[in-house]
Short mmCIF file of C-alpha atoms in Angstrom, two decimals:
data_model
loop_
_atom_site.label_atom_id
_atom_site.label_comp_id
_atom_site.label_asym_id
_atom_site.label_seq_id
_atom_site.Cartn_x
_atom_site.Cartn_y
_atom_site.Cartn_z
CA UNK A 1299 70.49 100.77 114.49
CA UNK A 1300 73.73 101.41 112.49
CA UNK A 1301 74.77 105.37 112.65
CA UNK A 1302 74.55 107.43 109.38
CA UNK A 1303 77.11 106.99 107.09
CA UNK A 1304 79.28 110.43 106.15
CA UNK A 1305 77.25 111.66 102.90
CA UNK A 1306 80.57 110.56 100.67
CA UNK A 1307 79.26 107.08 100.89
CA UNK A 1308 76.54 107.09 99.22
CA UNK A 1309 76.17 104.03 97.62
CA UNK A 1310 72.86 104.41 95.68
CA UNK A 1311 74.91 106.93 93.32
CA UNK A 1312 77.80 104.73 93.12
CA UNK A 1313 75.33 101.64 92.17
CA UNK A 1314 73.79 103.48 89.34
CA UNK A 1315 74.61 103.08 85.68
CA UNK A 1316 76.09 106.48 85.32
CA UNK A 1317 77.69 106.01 88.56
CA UNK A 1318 79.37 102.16 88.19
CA UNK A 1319 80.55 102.90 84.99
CA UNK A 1320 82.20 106.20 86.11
CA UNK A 1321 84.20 104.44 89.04
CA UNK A 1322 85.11 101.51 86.68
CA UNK A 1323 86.16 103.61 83.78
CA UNK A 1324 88.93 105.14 86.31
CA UNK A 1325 92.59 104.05 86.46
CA UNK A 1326 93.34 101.29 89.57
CA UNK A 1327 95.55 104.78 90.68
CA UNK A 1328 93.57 107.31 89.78
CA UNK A 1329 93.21 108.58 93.86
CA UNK A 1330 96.06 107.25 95.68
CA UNK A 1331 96.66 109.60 97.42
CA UNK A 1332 94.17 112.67 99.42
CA UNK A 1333 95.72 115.31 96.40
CA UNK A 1334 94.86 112.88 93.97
CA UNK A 1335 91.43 112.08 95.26
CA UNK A 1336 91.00 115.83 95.50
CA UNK A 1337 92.06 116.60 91.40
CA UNK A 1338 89.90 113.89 90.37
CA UNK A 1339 87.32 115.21 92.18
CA UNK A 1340 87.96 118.65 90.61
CA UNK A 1341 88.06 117.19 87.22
CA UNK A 1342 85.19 115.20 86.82
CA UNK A 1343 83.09 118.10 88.01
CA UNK A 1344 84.59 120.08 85.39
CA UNK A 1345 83.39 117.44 82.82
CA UNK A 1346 79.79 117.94 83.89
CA UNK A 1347 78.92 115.31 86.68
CA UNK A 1348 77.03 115.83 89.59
CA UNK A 1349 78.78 117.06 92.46
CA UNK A 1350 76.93 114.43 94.44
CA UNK A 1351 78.00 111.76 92.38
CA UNK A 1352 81.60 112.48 91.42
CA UNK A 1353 82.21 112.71 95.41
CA UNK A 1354 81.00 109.41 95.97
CA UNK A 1355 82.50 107.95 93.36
CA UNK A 1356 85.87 109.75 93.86
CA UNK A 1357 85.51 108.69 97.39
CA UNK A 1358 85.30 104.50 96.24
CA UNK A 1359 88.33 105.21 93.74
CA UNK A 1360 90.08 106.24 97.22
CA UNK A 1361 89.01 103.29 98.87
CA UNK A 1362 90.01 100.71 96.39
CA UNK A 1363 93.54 102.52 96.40
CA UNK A 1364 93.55 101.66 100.00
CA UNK A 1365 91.88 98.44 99.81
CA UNK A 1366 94.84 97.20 97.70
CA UNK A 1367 97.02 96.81 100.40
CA UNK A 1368 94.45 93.91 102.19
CA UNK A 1369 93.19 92.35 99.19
CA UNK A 1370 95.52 92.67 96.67
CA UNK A 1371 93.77 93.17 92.85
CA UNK A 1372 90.45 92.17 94.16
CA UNK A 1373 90.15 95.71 95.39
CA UNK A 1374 90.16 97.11 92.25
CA UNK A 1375 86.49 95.71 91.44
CA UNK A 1376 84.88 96.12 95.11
CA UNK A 1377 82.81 98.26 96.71
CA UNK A 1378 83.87 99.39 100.17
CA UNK A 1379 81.97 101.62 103.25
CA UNK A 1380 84.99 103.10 105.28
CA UNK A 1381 84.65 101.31 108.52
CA UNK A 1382 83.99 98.09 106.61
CA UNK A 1383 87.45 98.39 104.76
CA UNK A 1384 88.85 99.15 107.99
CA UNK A 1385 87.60 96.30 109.51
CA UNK A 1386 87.75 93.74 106.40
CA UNK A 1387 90.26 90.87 106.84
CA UNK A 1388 93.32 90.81 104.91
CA UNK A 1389 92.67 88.15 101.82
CA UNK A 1390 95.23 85.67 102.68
CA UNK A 1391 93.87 85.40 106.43
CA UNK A 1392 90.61 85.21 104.85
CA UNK A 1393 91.95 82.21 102.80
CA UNK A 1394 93.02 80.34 106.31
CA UNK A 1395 89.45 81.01 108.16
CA UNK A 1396 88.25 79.25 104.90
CA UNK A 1397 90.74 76.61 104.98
CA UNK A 1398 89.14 75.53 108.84
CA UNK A 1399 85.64 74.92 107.41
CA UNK A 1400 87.10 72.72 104.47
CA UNK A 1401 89.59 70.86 106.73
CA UNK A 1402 86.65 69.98 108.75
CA UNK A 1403 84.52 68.56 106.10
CA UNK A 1404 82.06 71.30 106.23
CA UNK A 1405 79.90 72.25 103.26
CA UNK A 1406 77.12 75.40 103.83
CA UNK A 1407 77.97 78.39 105.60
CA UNK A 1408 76.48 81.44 107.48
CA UNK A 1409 79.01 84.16 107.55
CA UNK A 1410 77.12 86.52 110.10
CA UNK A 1411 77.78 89.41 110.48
CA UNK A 1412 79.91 89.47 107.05
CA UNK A 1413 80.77 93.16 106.63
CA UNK A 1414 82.13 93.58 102.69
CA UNK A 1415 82.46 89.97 102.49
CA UNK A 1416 86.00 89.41 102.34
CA UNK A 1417 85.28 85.88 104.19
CA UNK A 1418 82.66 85.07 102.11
CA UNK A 1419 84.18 85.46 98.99
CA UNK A 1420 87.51 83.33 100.16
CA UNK A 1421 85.09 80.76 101.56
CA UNK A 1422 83.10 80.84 97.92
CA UNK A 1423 86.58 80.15 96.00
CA UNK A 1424 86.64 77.19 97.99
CA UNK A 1425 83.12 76.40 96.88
CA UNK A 1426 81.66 76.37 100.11
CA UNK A 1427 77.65 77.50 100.02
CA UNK A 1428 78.27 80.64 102.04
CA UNK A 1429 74.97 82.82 102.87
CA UNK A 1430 76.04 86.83 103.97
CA UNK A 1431 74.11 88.54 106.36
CA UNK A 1432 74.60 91.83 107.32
CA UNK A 1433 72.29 94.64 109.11
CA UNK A 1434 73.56 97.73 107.66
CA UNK A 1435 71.83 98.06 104.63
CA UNK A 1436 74.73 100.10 103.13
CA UNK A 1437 77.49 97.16 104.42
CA UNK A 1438 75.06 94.58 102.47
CA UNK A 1439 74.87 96.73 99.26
CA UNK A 1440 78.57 96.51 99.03
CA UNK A 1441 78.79 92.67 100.08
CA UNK A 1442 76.60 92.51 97.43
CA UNK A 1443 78.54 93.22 94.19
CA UNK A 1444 81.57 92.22 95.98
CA UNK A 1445 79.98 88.53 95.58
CA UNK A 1446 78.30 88.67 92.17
CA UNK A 1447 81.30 86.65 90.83
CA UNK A 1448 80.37 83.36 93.29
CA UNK A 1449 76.86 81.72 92.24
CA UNK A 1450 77.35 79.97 95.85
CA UNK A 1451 77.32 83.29 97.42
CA UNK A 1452 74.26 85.36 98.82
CA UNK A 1453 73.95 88.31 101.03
CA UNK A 1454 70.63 88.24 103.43
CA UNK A 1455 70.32 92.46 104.66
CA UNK A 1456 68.86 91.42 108.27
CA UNK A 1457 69.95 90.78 112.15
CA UNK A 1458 72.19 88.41 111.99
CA UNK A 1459 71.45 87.46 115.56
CA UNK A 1460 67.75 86.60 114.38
CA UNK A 1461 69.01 84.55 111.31
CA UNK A 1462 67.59 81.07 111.04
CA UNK A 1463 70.53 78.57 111.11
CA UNK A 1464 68.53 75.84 110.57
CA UNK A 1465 70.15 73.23 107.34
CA UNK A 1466 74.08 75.09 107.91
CA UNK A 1467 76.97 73.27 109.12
CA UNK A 1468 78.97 75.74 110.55
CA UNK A 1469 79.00 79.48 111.55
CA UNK A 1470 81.70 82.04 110.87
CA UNK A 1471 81.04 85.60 112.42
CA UNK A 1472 83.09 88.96 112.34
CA UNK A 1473 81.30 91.29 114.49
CA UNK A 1474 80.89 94.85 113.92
CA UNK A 1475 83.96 96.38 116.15
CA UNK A 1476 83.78 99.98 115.14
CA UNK A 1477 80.86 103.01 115.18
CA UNK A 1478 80.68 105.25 112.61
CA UNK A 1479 79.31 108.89 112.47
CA UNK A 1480 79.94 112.24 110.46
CA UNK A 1481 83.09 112.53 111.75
CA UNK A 1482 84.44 109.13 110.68
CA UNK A 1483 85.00 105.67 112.82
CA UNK A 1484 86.05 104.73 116.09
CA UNK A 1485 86.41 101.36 117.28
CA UNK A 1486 84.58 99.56 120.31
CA UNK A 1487 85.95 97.87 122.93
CA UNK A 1488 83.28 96.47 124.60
CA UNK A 1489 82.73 92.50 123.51
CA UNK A 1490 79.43 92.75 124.27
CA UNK A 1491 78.82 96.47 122.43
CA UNK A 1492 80.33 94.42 118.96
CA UNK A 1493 77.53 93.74 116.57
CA UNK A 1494 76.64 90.63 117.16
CA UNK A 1495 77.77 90.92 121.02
CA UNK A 1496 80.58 88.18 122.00
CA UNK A 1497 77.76 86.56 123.98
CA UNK A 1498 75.59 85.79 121.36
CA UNK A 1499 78.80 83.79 119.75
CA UNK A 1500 79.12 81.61 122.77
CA UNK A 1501 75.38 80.90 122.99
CA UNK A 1502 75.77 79.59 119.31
CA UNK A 1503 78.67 77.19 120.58
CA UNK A 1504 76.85 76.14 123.45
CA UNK A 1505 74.06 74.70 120.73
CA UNK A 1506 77.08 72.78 119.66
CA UNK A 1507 77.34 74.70 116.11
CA UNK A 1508 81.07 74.69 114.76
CA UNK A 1509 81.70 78.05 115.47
CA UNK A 1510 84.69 80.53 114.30
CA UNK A 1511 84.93 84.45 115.30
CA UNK A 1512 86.93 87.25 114.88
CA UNK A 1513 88.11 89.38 116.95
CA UNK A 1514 90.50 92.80 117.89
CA UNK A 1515 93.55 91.37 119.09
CA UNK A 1516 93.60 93.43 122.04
CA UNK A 1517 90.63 91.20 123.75
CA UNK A 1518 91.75 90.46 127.17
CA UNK A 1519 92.76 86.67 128.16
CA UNK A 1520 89.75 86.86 131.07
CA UNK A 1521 87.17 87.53 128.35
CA UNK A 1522 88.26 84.46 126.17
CA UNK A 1523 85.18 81.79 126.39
CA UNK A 1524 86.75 78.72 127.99
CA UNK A 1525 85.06 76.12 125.12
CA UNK A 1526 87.95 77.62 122.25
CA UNK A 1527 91.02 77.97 120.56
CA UNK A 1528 92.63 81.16 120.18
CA UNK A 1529 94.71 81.93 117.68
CA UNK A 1530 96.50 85.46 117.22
CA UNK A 1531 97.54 86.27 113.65
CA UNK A 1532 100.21 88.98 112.77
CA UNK A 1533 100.98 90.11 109.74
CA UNK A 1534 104.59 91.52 108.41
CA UNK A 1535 104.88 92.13 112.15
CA UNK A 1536 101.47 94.13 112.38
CA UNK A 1537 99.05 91.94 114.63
CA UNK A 1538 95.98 91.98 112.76
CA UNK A 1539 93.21 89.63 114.87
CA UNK A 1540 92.60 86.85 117.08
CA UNK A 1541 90.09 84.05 116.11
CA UNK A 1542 88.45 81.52 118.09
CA UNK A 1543 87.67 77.89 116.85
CA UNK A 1544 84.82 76.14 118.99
CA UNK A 1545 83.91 72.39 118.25
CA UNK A 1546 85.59 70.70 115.71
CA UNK A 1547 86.88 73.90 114.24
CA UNK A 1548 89.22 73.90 117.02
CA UNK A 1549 92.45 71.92 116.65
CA UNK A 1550 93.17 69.41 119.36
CA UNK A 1551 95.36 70.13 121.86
CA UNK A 1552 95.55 73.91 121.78
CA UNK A 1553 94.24 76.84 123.66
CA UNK A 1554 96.51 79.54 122.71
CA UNK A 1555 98.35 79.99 119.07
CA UNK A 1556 100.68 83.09 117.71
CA UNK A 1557 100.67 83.12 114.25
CA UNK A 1558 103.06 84.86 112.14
CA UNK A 1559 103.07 85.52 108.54
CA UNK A 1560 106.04 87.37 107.28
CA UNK A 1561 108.35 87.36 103.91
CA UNK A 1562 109.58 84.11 105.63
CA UNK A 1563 106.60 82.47 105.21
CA UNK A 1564 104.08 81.08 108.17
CA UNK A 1565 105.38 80.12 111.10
CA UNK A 1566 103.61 78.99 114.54
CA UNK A 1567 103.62 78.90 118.07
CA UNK A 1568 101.36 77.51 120.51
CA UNK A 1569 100.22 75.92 123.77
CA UNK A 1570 97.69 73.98 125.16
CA UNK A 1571 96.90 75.58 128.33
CA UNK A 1572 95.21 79.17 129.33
CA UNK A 1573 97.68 81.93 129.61
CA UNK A 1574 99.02 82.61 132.95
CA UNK A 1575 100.31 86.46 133.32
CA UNK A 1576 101.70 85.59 136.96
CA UNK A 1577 104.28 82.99 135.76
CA UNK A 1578 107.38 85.35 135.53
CA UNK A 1579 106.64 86.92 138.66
CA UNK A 1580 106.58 83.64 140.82
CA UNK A 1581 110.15 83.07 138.84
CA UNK A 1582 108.51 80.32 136.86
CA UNK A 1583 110.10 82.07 134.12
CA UNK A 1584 113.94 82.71 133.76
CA UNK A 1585 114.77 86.77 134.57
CA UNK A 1586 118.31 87.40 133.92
CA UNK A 1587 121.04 90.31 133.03
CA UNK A 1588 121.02 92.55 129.86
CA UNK A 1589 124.03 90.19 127.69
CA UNK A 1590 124.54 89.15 123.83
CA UNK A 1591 121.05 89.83 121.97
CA UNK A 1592 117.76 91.31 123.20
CA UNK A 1593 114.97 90.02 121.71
CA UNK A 1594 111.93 91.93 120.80
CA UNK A 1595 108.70 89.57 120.64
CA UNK A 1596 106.42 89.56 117.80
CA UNK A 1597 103.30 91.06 118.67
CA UNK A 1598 101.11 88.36 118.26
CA UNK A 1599 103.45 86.52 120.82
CA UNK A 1600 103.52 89.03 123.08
CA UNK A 1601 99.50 89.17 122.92
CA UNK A 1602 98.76 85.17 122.91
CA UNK A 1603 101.05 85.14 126.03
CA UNK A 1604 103.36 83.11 124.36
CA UNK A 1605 107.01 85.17 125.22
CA UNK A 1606 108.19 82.59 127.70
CA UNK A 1607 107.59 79.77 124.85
CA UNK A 1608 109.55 82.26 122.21
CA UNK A 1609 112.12 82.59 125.00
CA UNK A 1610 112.43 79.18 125.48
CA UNK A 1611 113.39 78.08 121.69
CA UNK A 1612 116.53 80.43 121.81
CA UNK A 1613 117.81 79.89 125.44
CA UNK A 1614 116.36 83.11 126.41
CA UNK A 1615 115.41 85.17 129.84
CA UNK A 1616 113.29 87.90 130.54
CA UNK A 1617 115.30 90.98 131.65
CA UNK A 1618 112.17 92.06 134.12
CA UNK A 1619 109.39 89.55 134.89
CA UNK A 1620 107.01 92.62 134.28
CA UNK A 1621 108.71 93.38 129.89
CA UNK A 1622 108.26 91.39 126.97
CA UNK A 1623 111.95 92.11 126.06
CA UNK A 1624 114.21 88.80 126.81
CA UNK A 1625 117.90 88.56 126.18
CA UNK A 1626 120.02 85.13 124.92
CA UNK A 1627 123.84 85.23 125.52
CA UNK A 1628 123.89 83.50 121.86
CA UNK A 1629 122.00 84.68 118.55
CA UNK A 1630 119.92 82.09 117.23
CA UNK A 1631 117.23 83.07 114.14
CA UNK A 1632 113.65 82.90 115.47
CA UNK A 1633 110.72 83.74 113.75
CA UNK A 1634 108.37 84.77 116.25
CA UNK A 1635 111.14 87.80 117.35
CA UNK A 1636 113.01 90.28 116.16
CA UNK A 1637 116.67 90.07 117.66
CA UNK A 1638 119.26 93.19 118.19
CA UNK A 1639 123.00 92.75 119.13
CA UNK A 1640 123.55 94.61 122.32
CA UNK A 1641 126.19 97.10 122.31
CA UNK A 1642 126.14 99.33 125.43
CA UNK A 1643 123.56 99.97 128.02
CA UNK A 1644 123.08 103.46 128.95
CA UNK A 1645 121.46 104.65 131.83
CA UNK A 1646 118.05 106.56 131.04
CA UNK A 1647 119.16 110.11 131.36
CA UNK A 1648 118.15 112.95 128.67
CA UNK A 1649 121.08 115.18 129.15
CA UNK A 1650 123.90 112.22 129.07
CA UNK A 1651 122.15 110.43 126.00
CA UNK A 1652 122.17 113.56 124.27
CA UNK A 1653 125.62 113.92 124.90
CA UNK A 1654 125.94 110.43 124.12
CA UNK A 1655 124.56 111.58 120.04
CA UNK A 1656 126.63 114.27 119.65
CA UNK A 1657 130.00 112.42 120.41
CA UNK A 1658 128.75 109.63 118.48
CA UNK A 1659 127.72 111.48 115.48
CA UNK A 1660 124.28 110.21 115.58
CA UNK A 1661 122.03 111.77 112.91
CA UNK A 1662 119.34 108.80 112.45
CA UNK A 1663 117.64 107.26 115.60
CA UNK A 1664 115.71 104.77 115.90
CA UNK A 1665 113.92 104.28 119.54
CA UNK A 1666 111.74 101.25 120.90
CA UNK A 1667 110.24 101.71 124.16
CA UNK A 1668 108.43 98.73 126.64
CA UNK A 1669 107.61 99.86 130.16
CA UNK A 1670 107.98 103.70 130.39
CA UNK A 1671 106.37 106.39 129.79
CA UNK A 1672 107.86 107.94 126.46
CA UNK A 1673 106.96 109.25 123.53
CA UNK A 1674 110.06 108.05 120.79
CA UNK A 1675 109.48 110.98 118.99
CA UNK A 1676 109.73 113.88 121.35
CA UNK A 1677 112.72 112.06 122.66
CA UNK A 1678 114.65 111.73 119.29
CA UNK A 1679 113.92 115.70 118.97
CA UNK A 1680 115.36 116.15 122.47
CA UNK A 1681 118.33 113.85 121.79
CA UNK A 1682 119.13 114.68 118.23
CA UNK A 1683 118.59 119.13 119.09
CA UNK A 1684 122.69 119.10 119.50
CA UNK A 1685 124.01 117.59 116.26
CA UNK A 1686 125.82 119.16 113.67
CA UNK A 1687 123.47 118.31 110.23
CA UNK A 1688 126.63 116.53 108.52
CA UNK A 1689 125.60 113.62 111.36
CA UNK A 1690 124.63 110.43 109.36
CA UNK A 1691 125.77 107.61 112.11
CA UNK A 1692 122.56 105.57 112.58
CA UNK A 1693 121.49 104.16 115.83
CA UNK A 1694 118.96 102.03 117.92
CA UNK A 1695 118.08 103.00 121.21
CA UNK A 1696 115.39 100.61 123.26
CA UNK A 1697 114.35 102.02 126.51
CA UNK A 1698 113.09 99.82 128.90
CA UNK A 1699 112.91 99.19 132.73
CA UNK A 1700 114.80 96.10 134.84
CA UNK A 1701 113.07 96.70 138.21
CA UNK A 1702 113.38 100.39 139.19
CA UNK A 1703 115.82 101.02 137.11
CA UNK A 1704 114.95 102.84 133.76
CA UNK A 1705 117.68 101.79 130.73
CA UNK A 1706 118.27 102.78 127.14
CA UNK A 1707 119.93 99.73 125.59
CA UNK A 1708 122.20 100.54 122.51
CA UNK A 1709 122.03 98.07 119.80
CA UNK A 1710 121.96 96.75 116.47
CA UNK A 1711 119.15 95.21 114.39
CA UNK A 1712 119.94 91.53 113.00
#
C-alpha cells in the first residue's frame, strides 16, 4: 500500500476543469523558485480560488519548474507527484532505454512499474505499443495525461507484479525506490523493499522475457543478478542510474559498462567480466607515487568498477590500492576523468595549511576529499578564518590518504 501523499498533491483538484486550466494558464516560470511559488500562491487566493486548489496547483507550477531540468520543455505540460519527479529518468536516458527495445527488433511493451511515464513516453515516440502500469493510483493519474499525446500509450492503475504479460515482447521496469509520507520522501535501499522487489525482475528473466531495469546506482556489485549487463550512466558528471539488460537486451560481450554523457558528447567504457574490488590490493593493479596529473574518476567509473580500465587508457596508477584517485606522469584528455596538474603535496595538517592560505593569498578554495573523514566545508572555514578579505588567489586542495599517510594535494583543474 503506497503511503499518503502530502495534501499539496492533490491531483483530483489539479485534474479538474477549473483546476487544469488554472495550472496551464500560468507562465513556464511562474514558481521557480520557493518565494515565487509562495507569491503565486498568495495571489491567486487573492483572486478568489480555493485555498485547496491554488496550493495544489501552485505546487505542480513548482514541479514543472523543476522538472525542466530532466525533461527539458516536456515538463511544461506534465503532471508530476514529488517522489515520482524525483525518481523520473532524465529524457535523453529515457531515449537510450528506448533505443535497446528497437535495436532488438521488439515491438509491444510493458513498462511496469512506470512511475510518470518518462519511459513510456520516449518508448511511444519510437512507436513502440507501450502499456503503463502503476499501483499508486495518484502516480497513474499523472502517467496518465503525461501520455495522452501517444495513441500507442496506456496506463493500467494495478500491481504490476500481478500484470498479465501474456502477447508482450519485452519488459522494462523502474521500481519504486523511494517512500513517501507527510514529511516528504526518502529513498530505499533495500532491492527487495523497491516496488516491484529486485527479485521479482529476475524471476521475469528466468521465464526468458527480454528484460531491462533500473536501478540507484549505489546497488552493490554482490547484489547484481549474474544473467545481465550493467550499465552505469552519469550525467554532466552526476551519476544518475544503473540498468541491467537480460536476454537479448544485453549486448554481447559485456558485464559491466560506465557511461558518460557530458558537453563532449557520449562516451563509453566497459568490460566483460564481474568486477573484482580485490585486484589493486593483490598489486594486480599499478600503485605508484603522487607525480604530473591526478586524475579524479568519473563517478559512474568509479561505481561500475571500471578505474583500473580508465587508468589504463592514460598510463595511469593508483596512488593507494584502497582510492579511486590515480596519477599519470603525462596529461592525456580522457573522458571518463577529470584531470588536475599537481603542484605541491602538503601534508594533512590544519594549522600548516592554514598557514599555507594566508601566505598564499588564498581567498577561493576549492576541496575534494576520497578516503578521510572531512567535511570540505568546515575545513575551508578553518583554513580560510586567517585571510585578509582583499584575498582573491584561487586554489584546489584534494585530500586523500596513500597508506597511513593523510595528504592534501595542491593542484590545478585542466
Amino acid at each position: 500500500m503506497p503511503s499518503p501523499a502530502p495534501a499539496s498533491e492533490n491531483i483530483a483538484a489539479v485534474l479538474s476543469p477549473e483546476g487544469f486550466g488554472l495550472l496551464n494558464s500560468l507562465p513556464v516560470d511562474a514558481a521557480t523558485t520557493d518565494q515565487e511559488a509562495l507569491d503565486l500562491n498568495l495571489r491567486l487566493r487573492k483572486e478568489g480560488h480555493d485555498p485547496e486548489l491554488v496550493t495544489a496547483v501552485v505546487h505542480q507550477a513548482r514541479l514543472r519548474a523543476q522538472g525542466t531540468s530532466k525533461l527539458g520543455p516536456f515538463a511544461e505540460h506534465m503532471i508530476f507527484t514529488r517522489a515520482g519527479l524525483e525518481q523520473a529518468t532524465r529524457l535523453n536516458i529515457a531515449a537510450l532505454h528506448a533505443q535497446r527495445f528497437v535495436g532488438a527488433g521488439f515491438s509491444k511493451v510493458a513498462d511496469l512499474g512506470c512511475g510518470l511515464g518518462v519511459d513510456s513516453m520516449a518508448m511511444a515516440s519510437l512507436e513502440l505499443d507501450v502499456t503503463a502500469v502503476e499501483l499508486d493510483e495518484t502516480t497513474a493519474a499523472a502517467a496518465t495525461v503525461n501520455l495522452m499525446p501517444w495513441p500507442n500509450a496506456r496506463v493500467v492503475n494495478t500491481d504490476a507484479t500481478t500484470f498479465d504479460l501474456e502477447g508482450f515482447d519485452a519488459v522494462w521496469l523502474d521500481p519504486a525506490r523511494r517512500t513517501t509520507s507527510s514529511s516528504g520522501t526518502s529513498r530505499l535501499f533495500d532491492p527487495e523493499a523497491f516496488s516491484p522487489p529486485l527479485s521479482h525482475v529476475e524471476a521475469l528473466a528466468d521465464r526468458g522475457l527480454p528484460v531491462g531495469v533500473k536501478l540507484g546506482p549505489g546497488i552493490p556489485h554482490e547484489s547484481l543478478p549474474a544473467n545481465c549487463e550493467a550499465q552505469w550512466v552519469s550525467v554532466n558528471g552526476d551519476v544518475t542510474e544503473v540498468a541491467l539488460w537480460f536476454g537479448p537486451l544485453a549486448r554481447a560481450g559485456i558485464r559491466r559498462a560506465a557511461l558518460v554523457l557530458g558537453t563532449a558528447g557520449s562516451h563509453e567504457l566497459t568490460s566483460s567480466t564481474d568486477h573484482d574490488a580485490g585486484a589493486s590490493l593483490r598489486g594486480e593493479v599499478p600503485v605508484g607515487d603522487i607525480e604530473g596529473y591526478l586524475y579524479e574518476p568519473d563517478g559512474a567509473v568509479i561505481r561500475a568498477g571500471l578505474v583500473a580500465e580508465a587508468l589504463q587508457q592514460v598510463g595511469g596508477h593508483l596512488v593507494d590500492p584502497h582510492i579511486a584517485y590515480f596519477c599519470a606522469p603525462e596529461h592525456v584528455q580522457t573522458p571518463f576523468a577529470r584531470a588536475y596538474e599537481v603542484t605541491r603535496v602538503h601534508p594533512y595538517n590544519v594549522k600548516a595549511l592554514r598557514m599555507w592560505a594566508k601566505s598564499e593569498g588564498i581567498g577561493i578554495l576549492d576541496i575534494k576529499k576520497r578516503g578521510l573523514d572531512v567535511a570540505p566545508e568546515e575545513l575551508r572555514k578553518m583554513l580560510l578564518a586567517g585571510v585578509g578579505k582583499k584575498a582573491k588567489r584561487r586554489a584546489t586542495l584534494v585530500l586523500t590518504r596513500i597508506g597511513d599517510r593523510r595528504v592534501a594535494i595542491e593542484v590545478t583543474p585542466l
